[in-house]
Coordinates of N, CA and C in Angstrom, one line a residue:
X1 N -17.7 -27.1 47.3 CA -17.2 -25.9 47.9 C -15.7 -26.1 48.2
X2 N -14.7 -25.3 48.0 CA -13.5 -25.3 47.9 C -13.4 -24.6 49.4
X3 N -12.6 -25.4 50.1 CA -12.2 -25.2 51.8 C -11.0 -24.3 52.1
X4 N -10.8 -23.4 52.4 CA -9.6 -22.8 53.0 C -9.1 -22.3 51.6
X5 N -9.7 -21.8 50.5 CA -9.3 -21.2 49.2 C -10.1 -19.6 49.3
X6 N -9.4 -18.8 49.0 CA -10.2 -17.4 48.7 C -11.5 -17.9 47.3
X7 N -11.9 -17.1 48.2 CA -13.5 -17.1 46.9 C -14.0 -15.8 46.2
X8 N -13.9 -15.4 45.1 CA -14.2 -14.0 44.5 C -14.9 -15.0 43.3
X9 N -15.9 -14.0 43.4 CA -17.2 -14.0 42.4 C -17.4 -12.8 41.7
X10 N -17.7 -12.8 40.6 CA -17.5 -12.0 39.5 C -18.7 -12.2 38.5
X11 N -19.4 -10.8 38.5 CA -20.9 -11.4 37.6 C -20.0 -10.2 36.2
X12 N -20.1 -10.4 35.5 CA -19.8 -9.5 33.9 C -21.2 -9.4 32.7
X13 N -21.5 -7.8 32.9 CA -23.0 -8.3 32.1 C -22.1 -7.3 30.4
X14 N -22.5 -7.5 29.3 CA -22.7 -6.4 28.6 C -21.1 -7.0 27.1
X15 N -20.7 -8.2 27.9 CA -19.4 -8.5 27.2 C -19.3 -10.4 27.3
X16 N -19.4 -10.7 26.4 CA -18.9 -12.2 26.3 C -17.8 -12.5 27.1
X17 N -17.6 -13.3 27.8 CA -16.5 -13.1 29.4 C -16.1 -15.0 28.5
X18 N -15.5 -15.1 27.4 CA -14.4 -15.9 27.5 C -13.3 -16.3 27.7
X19 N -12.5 -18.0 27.8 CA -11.4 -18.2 28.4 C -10.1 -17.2 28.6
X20 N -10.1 -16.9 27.5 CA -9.2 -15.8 27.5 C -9.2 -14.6 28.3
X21 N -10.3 -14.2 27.7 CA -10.4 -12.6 28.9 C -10.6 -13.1 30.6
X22 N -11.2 -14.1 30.8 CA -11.4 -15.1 32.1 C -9.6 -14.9 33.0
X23 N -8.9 -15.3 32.3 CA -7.7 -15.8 32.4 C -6.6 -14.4 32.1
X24 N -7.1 -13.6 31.7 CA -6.0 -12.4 31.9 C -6.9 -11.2 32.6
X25 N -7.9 -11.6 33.5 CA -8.8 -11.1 34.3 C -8.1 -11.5 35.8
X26 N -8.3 -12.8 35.5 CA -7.8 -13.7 36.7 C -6.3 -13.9 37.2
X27 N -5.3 -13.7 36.3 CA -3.9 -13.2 36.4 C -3.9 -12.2 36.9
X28 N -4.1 -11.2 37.0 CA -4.2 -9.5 37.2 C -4.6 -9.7 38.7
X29 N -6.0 -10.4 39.2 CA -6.2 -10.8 40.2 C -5.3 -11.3 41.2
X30 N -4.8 -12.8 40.6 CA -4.2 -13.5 41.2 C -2.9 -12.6 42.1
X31 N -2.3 -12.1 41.1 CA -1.1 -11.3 40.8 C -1.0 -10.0 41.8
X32 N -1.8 -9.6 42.5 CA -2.1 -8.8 43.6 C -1.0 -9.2 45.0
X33 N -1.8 -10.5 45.5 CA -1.0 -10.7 46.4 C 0.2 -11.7 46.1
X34 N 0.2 -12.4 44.8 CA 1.2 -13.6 44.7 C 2.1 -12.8 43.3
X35 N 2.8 -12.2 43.2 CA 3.3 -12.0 41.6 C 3.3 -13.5 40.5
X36 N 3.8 -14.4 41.5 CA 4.3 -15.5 40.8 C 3.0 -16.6 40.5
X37 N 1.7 -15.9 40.4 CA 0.5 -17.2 41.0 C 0.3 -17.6 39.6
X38 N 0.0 -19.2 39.4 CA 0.4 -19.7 38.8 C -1.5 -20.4 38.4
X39 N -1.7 -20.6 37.1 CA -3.2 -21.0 37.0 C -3.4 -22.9 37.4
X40 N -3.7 -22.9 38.5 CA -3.6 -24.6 38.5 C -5.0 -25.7 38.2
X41 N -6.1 -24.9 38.1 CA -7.3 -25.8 37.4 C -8.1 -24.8 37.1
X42 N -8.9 -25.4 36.2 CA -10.0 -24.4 36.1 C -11.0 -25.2 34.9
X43 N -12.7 -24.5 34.9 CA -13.6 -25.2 34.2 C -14.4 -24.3 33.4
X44 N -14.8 -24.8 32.3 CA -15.0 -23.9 31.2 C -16.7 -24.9 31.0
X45 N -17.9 -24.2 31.9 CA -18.9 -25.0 31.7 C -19.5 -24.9 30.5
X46 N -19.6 -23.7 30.1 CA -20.3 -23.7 29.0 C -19.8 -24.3 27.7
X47 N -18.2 -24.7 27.6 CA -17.9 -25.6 26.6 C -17.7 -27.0 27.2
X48 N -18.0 -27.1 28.1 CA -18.1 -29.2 28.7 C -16.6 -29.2 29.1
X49 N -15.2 -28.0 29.4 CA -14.2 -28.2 29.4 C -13.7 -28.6 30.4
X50 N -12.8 -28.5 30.9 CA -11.9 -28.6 32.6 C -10.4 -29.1 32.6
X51 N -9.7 -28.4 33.6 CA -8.5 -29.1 33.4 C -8.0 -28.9 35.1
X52 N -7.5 -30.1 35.7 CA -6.9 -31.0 34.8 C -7.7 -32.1 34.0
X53 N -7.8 -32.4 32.4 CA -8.7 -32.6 31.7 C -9.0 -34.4 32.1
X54 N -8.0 -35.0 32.9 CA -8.0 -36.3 33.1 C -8.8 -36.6 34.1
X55 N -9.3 -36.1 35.2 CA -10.0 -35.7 36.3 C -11.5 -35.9 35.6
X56 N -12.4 -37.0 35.8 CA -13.7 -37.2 35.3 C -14.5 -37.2 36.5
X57 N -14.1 -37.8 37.9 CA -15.0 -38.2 38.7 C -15.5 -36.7 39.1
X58 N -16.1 -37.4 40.5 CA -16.5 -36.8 41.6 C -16.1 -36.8 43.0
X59 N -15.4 -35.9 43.7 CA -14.8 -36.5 45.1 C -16.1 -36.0 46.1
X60 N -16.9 -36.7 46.8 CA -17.4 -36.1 47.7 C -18.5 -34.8 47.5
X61 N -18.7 -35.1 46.6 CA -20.0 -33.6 45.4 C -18.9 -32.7 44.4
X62 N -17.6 -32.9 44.8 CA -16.9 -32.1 44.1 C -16.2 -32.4 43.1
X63 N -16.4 -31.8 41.8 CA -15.3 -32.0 40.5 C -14.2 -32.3 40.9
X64 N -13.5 -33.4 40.4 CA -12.2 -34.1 40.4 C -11.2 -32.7 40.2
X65 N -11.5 -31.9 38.9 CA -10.7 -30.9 38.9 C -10.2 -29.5 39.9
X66 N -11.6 -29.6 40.7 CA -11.8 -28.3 41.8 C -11.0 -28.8 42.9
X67 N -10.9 -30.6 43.5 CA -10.2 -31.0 44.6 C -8.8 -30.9 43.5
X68 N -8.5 -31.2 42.8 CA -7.2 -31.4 42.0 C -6.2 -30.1 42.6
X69 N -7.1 -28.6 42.4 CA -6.9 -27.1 42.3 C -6.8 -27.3 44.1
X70 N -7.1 -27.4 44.6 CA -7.4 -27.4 45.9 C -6.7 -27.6 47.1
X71 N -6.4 -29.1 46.1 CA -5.0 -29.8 47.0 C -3.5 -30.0 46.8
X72 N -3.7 -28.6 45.3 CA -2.3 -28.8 44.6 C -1.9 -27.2 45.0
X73 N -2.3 -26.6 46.0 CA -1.7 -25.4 46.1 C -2.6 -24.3 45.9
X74 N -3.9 -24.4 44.9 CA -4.9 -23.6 44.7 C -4.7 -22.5 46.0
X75 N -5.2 -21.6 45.7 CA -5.2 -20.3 47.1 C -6.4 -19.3 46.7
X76 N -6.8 -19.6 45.6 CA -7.3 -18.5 45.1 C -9.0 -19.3 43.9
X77 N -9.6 -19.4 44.2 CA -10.9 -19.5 43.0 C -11.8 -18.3 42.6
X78 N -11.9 -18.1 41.5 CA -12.1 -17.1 40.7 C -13.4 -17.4 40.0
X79 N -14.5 -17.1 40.5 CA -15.2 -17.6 39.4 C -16.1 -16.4 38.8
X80 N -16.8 -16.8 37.5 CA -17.4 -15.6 36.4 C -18.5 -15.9 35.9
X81 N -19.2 -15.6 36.0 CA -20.9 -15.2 36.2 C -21.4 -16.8 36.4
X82 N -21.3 -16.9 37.7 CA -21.9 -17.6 38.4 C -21.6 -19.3 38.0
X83 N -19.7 -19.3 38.0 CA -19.2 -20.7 37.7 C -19.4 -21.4 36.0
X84 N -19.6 -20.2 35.4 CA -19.7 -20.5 34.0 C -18.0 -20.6 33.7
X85 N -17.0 -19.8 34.1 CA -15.9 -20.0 33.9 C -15.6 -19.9 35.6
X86 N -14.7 -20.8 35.9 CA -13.8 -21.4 37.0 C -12.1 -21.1 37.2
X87 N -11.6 -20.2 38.0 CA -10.0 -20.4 37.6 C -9.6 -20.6 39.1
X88 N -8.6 -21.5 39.2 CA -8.1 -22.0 40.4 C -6.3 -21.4 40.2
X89 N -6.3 -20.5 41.1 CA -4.9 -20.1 41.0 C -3.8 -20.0 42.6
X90 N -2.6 -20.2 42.6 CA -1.7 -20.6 43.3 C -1.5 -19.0 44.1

């Protein structure tokens, strides 16, 4: 669980919801209250992806990538039908 980060959940039925549409979904979002919000981690389950891609462990139950997003300014987690796609934004 990401602590003191906004949380929006997003189910999408009827349309393939890949990286891309994820990510100019989640710009638009971000972009509400921050113009400048910037994408700082995010995870792509259904292709095995994540970034930052160097990040293998586990901190405490949590993806190395999600504390990465979390502690790097993250403000914002975005997720799409149910953490299949992950965006961590500033």
């Amino acid at each position: 669980m990401v602590v003191g980060v906004q949380r929006i959940a997003l189910h999408i039925d009827g349309i393939d919801v890949d990286f891309s549409l994820a990510q100019r979904i989640g710009q638009e979002i971000a972009g509400k209250e921050n113009e400048e919000a910037v994408l700082i981690a995010w995870s792509d389950a259904r292709n095995n992806l994540h970034s930052p891609h160097g990040i293998q462990c586990e901190i405490r139950g949590e993806p190395g990538w999600e504390v990465y997003g979390r502690t790097h300014g993250g403000r914002l987690r975005i997720s799409f039908n149910r953490d299949a796609l992950v965006l961590i934004y500033s």
